Short mmCIF file of C-alpha atoms and ligand atoms in Angstrom, two decimals:
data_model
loop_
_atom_site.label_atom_id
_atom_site.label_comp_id
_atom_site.label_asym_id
_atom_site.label_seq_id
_atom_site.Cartn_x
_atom_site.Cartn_y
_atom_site.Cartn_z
CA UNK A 1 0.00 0.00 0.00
CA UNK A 2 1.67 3.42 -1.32
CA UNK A 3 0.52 4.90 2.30
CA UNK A 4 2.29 2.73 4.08
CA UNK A 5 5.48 3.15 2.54
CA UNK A 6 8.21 4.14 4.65
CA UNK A 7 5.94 3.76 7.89
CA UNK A 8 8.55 1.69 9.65
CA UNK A 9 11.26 4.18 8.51
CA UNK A 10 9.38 6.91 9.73
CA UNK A 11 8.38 5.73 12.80
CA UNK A 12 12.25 4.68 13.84
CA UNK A 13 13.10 7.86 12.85
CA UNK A 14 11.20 9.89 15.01
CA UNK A 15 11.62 7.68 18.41
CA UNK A 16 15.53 7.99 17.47
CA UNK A 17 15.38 11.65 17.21
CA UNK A 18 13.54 11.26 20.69
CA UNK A 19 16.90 9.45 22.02
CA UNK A 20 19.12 12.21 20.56
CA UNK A 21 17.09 15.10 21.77
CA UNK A 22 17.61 13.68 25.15
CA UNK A 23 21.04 13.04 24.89
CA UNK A 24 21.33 16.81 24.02
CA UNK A 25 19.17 17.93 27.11
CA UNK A 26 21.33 16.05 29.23
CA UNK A 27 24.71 17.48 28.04
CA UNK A 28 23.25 20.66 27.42
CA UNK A 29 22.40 20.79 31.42
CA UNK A 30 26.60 19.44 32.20
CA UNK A 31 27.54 21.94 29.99
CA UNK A 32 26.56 24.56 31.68
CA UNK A 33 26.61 23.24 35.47
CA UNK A 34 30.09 22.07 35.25
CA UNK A 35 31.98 25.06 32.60
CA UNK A 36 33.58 21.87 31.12
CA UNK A 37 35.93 22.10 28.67
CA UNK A 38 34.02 20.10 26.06
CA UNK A 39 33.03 22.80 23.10
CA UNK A 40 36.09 22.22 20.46
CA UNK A 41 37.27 24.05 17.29
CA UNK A 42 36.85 21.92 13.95
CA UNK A 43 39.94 22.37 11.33
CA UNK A 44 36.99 25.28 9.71
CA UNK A 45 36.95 26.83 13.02
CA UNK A 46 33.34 25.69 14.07
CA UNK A 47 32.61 24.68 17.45
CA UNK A 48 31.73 20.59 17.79
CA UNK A 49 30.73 19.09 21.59
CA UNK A 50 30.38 15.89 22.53
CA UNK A 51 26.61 16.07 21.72
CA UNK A 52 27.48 16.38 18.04
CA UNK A 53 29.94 13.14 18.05
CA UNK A 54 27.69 11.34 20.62
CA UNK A 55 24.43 11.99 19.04
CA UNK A 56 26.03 11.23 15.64
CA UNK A 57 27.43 7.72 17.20
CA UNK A 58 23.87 6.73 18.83
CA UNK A 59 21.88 7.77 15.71
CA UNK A 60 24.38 5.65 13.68
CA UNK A 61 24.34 2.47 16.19
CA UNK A 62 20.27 2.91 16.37
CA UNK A 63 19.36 2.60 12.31
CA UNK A 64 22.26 0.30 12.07
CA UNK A 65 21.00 -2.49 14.76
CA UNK A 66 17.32 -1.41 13.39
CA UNK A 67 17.65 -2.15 9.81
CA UNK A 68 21.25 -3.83 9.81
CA UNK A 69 24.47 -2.40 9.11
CA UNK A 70 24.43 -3.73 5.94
CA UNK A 71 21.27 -1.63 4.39
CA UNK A 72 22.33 1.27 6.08
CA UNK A 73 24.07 4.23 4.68
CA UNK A 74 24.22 7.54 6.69
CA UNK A 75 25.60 11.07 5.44
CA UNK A 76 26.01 12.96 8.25
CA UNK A 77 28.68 16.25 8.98
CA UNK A 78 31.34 14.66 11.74
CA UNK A 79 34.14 12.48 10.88
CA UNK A 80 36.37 10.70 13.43
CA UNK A 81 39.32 13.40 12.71
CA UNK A 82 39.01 15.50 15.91
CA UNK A 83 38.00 13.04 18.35
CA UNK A 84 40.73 10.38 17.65
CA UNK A 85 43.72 12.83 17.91
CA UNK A 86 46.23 11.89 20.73
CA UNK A 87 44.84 14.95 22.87
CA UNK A 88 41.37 14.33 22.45
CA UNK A 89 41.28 11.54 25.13
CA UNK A 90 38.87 13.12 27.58
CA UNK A 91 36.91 14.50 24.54
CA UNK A 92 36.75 10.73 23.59
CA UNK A 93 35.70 9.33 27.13
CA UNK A 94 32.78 11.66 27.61
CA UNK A 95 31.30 10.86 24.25
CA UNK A 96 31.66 6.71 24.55
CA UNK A 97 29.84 7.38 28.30
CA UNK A 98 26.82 9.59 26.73
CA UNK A 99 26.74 7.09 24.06
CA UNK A 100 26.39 3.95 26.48
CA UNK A 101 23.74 5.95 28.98
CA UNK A 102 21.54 6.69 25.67
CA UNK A 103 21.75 3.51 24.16
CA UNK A 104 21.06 2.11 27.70
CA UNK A 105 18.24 4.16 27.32
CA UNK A 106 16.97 3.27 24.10
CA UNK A 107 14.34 0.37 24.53
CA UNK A 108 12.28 2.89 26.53
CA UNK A 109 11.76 4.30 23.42
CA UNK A 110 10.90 1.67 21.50
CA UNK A 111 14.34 0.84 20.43
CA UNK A 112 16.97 -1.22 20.48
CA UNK A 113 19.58 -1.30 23.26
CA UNK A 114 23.02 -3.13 23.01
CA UNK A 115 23.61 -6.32 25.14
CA UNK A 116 26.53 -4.95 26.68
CA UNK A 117 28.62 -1.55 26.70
CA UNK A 118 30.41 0.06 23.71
CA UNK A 119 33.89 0.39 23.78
CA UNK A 120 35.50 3.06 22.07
CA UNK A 121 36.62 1.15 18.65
CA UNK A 122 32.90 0.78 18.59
CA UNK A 123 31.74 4.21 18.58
CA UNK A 124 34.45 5.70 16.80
CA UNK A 125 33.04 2.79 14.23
CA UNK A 126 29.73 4.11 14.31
CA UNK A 127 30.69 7.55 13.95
CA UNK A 128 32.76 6.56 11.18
CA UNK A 129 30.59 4.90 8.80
CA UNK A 130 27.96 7.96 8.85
CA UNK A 131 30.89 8.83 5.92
CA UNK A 132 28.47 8.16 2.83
CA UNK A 133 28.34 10.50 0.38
CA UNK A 134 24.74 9.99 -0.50
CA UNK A 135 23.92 10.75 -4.56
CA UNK A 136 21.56 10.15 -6.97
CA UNK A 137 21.14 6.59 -6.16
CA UNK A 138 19.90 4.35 -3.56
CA UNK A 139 18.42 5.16 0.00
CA UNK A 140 20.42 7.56 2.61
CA UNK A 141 19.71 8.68 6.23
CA UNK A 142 21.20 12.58 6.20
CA UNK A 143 21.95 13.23 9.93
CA UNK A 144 22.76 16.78 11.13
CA UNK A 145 23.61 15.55 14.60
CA UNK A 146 23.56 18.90 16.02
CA UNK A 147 22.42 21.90 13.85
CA UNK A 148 23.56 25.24 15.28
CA UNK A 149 26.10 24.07 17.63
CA UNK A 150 26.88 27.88 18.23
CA UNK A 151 23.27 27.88 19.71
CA UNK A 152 23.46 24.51 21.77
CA UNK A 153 26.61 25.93 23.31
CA UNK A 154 25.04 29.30 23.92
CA UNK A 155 22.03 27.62 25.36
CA UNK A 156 19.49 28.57 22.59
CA UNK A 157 17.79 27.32 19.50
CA UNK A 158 19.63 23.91 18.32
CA UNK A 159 17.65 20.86 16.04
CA UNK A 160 18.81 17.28 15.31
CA UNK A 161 17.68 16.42 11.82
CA UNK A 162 17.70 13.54 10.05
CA UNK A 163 15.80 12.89 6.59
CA UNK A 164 15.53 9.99 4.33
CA UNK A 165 16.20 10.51 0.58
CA UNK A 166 15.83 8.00 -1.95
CA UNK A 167 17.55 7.78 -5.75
CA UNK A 168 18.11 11.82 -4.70
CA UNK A 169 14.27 12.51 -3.27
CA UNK A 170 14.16 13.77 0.63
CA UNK A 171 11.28 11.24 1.48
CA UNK A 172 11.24 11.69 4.79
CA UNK A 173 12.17 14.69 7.08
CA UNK A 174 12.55 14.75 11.17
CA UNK A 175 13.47 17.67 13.50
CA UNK A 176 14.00 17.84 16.77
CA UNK A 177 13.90 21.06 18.35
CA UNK A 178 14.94 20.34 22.16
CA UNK A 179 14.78 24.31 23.28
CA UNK A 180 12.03 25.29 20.63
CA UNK A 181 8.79 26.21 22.97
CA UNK A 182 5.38 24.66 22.40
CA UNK A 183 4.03 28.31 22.18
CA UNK A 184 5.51 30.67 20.04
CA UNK A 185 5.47 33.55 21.37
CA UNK A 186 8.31 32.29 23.41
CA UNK A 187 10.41 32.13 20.60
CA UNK A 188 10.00 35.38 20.04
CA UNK A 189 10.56 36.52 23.87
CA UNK A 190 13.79 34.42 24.22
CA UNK A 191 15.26 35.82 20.87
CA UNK A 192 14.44 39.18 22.10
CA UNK A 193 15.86 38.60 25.49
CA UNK A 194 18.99 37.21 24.08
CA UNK A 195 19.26 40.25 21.73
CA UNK A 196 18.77 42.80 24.16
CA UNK A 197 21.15 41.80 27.12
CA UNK A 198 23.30 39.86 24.86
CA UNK A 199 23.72 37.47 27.28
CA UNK A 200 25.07 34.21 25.74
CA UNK A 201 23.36 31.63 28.33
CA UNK A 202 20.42 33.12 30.44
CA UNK A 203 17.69 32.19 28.00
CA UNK A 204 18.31 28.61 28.90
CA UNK A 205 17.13 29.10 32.30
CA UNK A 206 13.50 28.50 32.02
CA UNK A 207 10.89 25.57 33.03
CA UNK A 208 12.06 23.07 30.24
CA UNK A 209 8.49 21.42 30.63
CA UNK A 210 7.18 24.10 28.12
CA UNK A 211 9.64 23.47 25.60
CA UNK A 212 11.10 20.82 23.04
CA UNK A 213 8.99 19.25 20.50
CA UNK A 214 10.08 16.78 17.26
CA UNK A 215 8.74 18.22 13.76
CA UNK A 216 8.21 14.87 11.13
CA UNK A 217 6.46 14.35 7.92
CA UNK A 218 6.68 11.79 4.75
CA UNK A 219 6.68 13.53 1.68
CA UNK A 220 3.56 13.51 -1.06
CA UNK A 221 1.54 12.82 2.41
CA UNK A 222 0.46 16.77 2.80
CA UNK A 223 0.83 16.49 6.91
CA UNK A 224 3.09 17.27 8.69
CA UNK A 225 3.38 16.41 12.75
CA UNK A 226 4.58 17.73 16.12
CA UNK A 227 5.14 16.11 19.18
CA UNK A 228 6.15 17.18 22.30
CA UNK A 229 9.35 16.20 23.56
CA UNK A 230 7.50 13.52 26.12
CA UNK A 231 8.63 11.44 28.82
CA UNK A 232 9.80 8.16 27.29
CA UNK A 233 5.98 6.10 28.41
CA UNK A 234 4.41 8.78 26.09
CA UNK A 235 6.23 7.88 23.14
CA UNK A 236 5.37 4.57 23.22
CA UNK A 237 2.04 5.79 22.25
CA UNK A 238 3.36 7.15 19.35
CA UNK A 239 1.44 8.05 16.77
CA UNK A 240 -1.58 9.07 18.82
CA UNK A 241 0.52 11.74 21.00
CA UNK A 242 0.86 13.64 17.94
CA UNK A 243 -1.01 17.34 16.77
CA UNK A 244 -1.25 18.29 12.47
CA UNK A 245 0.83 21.51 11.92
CA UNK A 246 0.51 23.87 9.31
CA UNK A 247 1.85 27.40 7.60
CA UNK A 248 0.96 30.19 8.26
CA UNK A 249 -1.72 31.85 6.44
CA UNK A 250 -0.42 35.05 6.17
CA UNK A 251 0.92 36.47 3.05
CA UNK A 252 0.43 40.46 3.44
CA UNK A 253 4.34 41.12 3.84
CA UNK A 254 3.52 44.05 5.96
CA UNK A 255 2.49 41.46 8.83
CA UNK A 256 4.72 38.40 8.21
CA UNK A 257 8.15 37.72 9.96
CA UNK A 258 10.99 36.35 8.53
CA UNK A 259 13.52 34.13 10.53
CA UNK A 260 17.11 34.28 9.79
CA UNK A 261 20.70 32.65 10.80
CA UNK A 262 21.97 34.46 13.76
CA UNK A 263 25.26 34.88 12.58
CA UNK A 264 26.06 37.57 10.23
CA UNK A 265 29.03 35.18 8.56
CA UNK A 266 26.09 32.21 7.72
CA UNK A 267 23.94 34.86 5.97
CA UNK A 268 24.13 38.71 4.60
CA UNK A 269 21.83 40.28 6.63
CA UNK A 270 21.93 43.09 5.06
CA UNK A 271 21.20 41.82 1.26
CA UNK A 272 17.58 39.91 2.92
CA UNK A 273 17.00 43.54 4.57
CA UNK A 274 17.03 45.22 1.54
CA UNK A 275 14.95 42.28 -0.52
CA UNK A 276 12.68 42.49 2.75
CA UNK A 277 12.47 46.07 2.37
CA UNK A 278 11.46 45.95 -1.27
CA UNK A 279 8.72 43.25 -0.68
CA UNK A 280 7.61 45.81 1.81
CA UNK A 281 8.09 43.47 5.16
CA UNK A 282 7.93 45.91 8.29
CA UNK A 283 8.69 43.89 10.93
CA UNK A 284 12.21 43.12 12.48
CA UNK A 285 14.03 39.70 11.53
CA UNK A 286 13.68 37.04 14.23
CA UNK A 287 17.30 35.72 14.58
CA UNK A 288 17.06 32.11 15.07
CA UNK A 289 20.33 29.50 15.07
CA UNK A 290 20.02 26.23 13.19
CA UNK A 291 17.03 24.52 11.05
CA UNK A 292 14.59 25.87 14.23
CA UNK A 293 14.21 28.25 11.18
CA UNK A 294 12.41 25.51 9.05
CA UNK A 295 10.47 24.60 12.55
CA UNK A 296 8.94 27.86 13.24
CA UNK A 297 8.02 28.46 9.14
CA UNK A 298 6.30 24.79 9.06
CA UNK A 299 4.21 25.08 12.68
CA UNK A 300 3.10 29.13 11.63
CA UNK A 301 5.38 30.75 13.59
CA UNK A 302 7.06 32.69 10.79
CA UNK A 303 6.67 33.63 6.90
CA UNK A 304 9.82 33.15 5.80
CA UNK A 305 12.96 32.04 6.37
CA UNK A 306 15.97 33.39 3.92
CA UNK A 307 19.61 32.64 3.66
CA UNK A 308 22.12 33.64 1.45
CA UNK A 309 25.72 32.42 2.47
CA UNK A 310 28.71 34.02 0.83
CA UNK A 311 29.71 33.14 -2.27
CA UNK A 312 31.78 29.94 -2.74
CA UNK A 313 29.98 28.23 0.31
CA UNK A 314 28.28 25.56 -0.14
CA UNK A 315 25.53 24.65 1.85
CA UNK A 316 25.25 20.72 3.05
CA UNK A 317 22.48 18.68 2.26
CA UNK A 318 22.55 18.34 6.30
CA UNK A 319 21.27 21.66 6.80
CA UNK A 320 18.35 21.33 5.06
CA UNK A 321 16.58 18.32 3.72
CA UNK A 322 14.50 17.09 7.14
CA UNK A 323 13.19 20.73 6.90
CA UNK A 324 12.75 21.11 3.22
CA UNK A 325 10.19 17.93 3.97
CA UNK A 326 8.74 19.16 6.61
CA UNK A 327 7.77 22.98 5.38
CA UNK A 328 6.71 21.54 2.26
CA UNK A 329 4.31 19.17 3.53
CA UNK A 330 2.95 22.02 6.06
CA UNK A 331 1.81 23.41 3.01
CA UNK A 332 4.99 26.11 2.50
CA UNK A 333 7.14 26.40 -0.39
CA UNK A 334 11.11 26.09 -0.78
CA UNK A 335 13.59 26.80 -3.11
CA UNK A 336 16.54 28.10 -3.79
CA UNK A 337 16.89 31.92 -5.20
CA UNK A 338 15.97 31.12 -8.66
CA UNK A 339 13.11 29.41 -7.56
CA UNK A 340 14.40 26.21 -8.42
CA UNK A 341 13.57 23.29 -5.77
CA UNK A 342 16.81 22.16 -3.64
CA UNK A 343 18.54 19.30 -5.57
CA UNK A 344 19.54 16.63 -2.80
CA UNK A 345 20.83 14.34 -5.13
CA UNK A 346 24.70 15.94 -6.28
CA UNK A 347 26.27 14.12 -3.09
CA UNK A 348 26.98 16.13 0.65
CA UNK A 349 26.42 19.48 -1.03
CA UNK A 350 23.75 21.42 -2.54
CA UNK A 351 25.92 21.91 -5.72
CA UNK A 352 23.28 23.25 -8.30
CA UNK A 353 21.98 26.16 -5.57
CA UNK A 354 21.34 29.21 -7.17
CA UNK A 355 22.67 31.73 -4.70
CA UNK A 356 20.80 31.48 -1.31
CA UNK A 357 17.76 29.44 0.44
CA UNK A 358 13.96 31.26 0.24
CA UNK A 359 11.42 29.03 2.27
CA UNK A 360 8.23 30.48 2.50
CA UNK A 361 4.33 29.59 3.69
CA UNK A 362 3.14 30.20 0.74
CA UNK A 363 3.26 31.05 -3.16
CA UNK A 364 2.70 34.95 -2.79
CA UNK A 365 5.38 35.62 -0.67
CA UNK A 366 7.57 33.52 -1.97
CA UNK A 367 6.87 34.92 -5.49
CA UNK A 368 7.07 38.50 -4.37
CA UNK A 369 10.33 37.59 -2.72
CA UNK A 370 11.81 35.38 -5.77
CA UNK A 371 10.90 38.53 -8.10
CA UNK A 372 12.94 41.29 -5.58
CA UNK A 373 16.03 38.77 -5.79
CA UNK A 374 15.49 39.25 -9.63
CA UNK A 375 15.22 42.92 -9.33
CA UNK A 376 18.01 43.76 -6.84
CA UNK A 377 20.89 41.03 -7.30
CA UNK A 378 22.94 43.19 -9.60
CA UNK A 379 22.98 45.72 -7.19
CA UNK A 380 23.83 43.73 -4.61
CA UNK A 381 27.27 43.01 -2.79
CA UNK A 382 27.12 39.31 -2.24
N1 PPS B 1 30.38 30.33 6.49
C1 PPS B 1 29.19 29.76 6.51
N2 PPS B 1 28.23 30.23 5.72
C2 PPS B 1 27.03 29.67 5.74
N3 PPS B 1 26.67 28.64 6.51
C3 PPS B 1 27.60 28.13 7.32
C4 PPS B 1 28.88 28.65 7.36
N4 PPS B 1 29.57 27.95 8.25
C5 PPS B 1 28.74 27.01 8.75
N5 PPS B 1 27.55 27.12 8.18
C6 PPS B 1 26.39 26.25 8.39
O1 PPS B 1 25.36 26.92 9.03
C7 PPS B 1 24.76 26.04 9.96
C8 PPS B 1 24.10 26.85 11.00
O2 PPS B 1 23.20 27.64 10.34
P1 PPS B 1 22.36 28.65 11.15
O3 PPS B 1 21.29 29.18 10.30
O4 PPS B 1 21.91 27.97 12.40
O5 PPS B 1 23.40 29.78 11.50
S1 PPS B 1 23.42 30.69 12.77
O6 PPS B 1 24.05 29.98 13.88
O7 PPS B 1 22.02 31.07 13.10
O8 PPS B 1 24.17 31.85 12.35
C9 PPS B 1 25.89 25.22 10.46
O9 PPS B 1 25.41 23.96 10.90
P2 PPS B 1 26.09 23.23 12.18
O10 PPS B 1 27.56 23.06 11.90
O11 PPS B 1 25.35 21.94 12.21
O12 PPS B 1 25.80 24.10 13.37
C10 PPS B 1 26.77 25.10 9.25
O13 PPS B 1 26.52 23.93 8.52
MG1 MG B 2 24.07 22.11 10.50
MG1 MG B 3 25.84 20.14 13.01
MG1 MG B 4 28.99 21.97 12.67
#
């Protein structure tokens, strides 16, 4: 039955993003109870923690055990580089231990736990075969352990994504959003808070029970899902625990909000001002780290989300294919800046992009905002 294709894959998916989103709470709360010394540089200079490697290692071990190693391939952004240099002993013994206490974990969640403890050949193995470089054929898991690792370590907006694509199709697209609140207008209060004392940390201190949810959907299906991030007896119950979410039906430009990458390096903020001004938005951008972005465009919480990195980055399938899915099936449209749709099956990268990312809930914005590119690119200083 076409409807119940990818059920099982779906399903796993989501209770394994469950596991990772609770590793990430848990290191999240060491992180900043014990100042620990676990936030390293990558050779590009971005930060990686041991919730990227761990998560990474506990995704890998779940689908692997799940479907077998064998039918399993994984593109996902860490390699085994950092965390098996000579000085990265410590680094290495935190992330086997949070891999063992969430695997331990697992079969509360429906899943698979290991008969006995991994030892570090074995997760550095795990870790290690997430090395696929995806394509145009066959099936691949895309992982994005931990999306906006500058916002996990500043206690803010971090997802773990993981999608499904098939002979270069994203079939199947799951976010978890750990610090995302289940009402929005906390979003808007803890970017603003952030902003205004720019504070790095205090927006973490608040009751966690209000926030964390998991985003999924299966393309063609038009739905799209949201949990909350539940104790591990209410996902058992999974599928019922689950609420529809859909776009935003705005599309006057004077009251929709666009979301965009925190850091002024991922994205010219000052190129999606002036296309924002043109379109005639009024309102100011909501700042948001990692695909959170995708999250608050497919639940309502925002028009549009816009990035355009510099040129000669490319931007990693990673970043974006659990919440291409996702928005699309809310009912949103995304593509890249010529309007083409995002092309997920050149290998790690989004090769073909044409300049920057335009996700939008719905076809007159995104139109409006597809036409100003047009208009203004060759004034622009990209
Ligand atoms: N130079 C540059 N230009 C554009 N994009 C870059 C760049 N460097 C990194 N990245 C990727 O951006 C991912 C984070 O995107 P965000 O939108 O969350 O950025 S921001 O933190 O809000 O500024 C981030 O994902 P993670 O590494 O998973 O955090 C990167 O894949
Ligand atoms: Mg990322
Ligand atoms: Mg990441
Ligand atoms: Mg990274």
């Amino acid at each position: 039955m076409e409807n119940d294709r990818y059920a099982k894959e779906l399903e796993v998916a989501v209770r394994v993003v469950h596991v990772a989103c609770a590793l990430c709470r848990r290191v999240q709360e060491k992180l900043f109870s014990n100042d620990s010394d676990h936030v390293l540089s990558k050779d590009d200079d971005s930060p990686v923690t041991v919730a990227d490697f761990s998560v990474q290692a506990t995704v890998s071990w779940l689908l692997s055990s799940t479907f077998g190693v064998e039918n399993v391939s994984i593109v996902a952004e860490e390699d085994i580089q950092t965390i098996s240099k000579d000085d990265s002993a410590n680094l290495l013994a935190a992330v086997v231990n949070t891999v063992n206490e969430s695997l331990a974990l697992a079969s509360n969640y429906g899943l698979q736990s290991p008969e006995s403890t991994l030892g570090n050949s074995e997760v550095l193995e795990a870790i290690r075969r997430c090395n696929s470089t995806g394509g145009l054929r066959g099936r691949h898991w895309i992982l994005d352990p931990v999306d906006g690792t500058l916002g996990f370590v500043r206690g803010d907006q971090y997802a773990v994504a993981l999608a499904l694509i098939e002979d270069g199709n994203a079939l199947l697209g799951v976010l978890g959003c750990p610090n995302y609140p289940l009402k929005a207008e906390s979003l808007n209060y803890n970017y603003q808070h952030h902003h205004e004392t720019m504070s790095e940390s205090s927006s973490l201190v608040c009751d966690t029970s209000e926030k964390g949810c998991i985003l999924y959907a299966r393309k063609g299906s038009g739905e799209a899902w949201l949990q909350p991030l539940i104790s591990r007896d209410k996902v058992l119950e999974w599928p019922n625990y689950a609420q529809l979410i859909r776009v935003s039906s705005v599309d006057d430009p004077a009251l929709a909000t666009l979301c965009e990458p925190v850091e002024r390096a991922n994205s010219n903020h000052s190129f999606t001002a002036g296309l924002a001004h043109s379109v005639g938005l009024r309102k100011q951008p909501l700042r948001v780290h990692s695909m959170v972005k995708y999250a608050a465009i497919a639940r309502g919480d925002a028009e549009i989300f816009m990035k355009f990195a510099r040129s000669g980055y490319k931007e990693k399938i990673w970043d974006h294919a659990a919440g291409v899915v996702i928005v699309e099936e809310a009912g949103g449209v995304v593509t890249d800046a010529g309007g083409r749709p995002l092309d997920f099956s050149k290998g790690m990268y989004l090769e073909c992009l044409d300049r920057g990312i335009i996700a939008c809930s719905g076809i007159t914005l995104h139109e409006k905002l597809i036409a100003a590119v047009y208009a203004s690119w060759d004034s622009s200083n990209l």
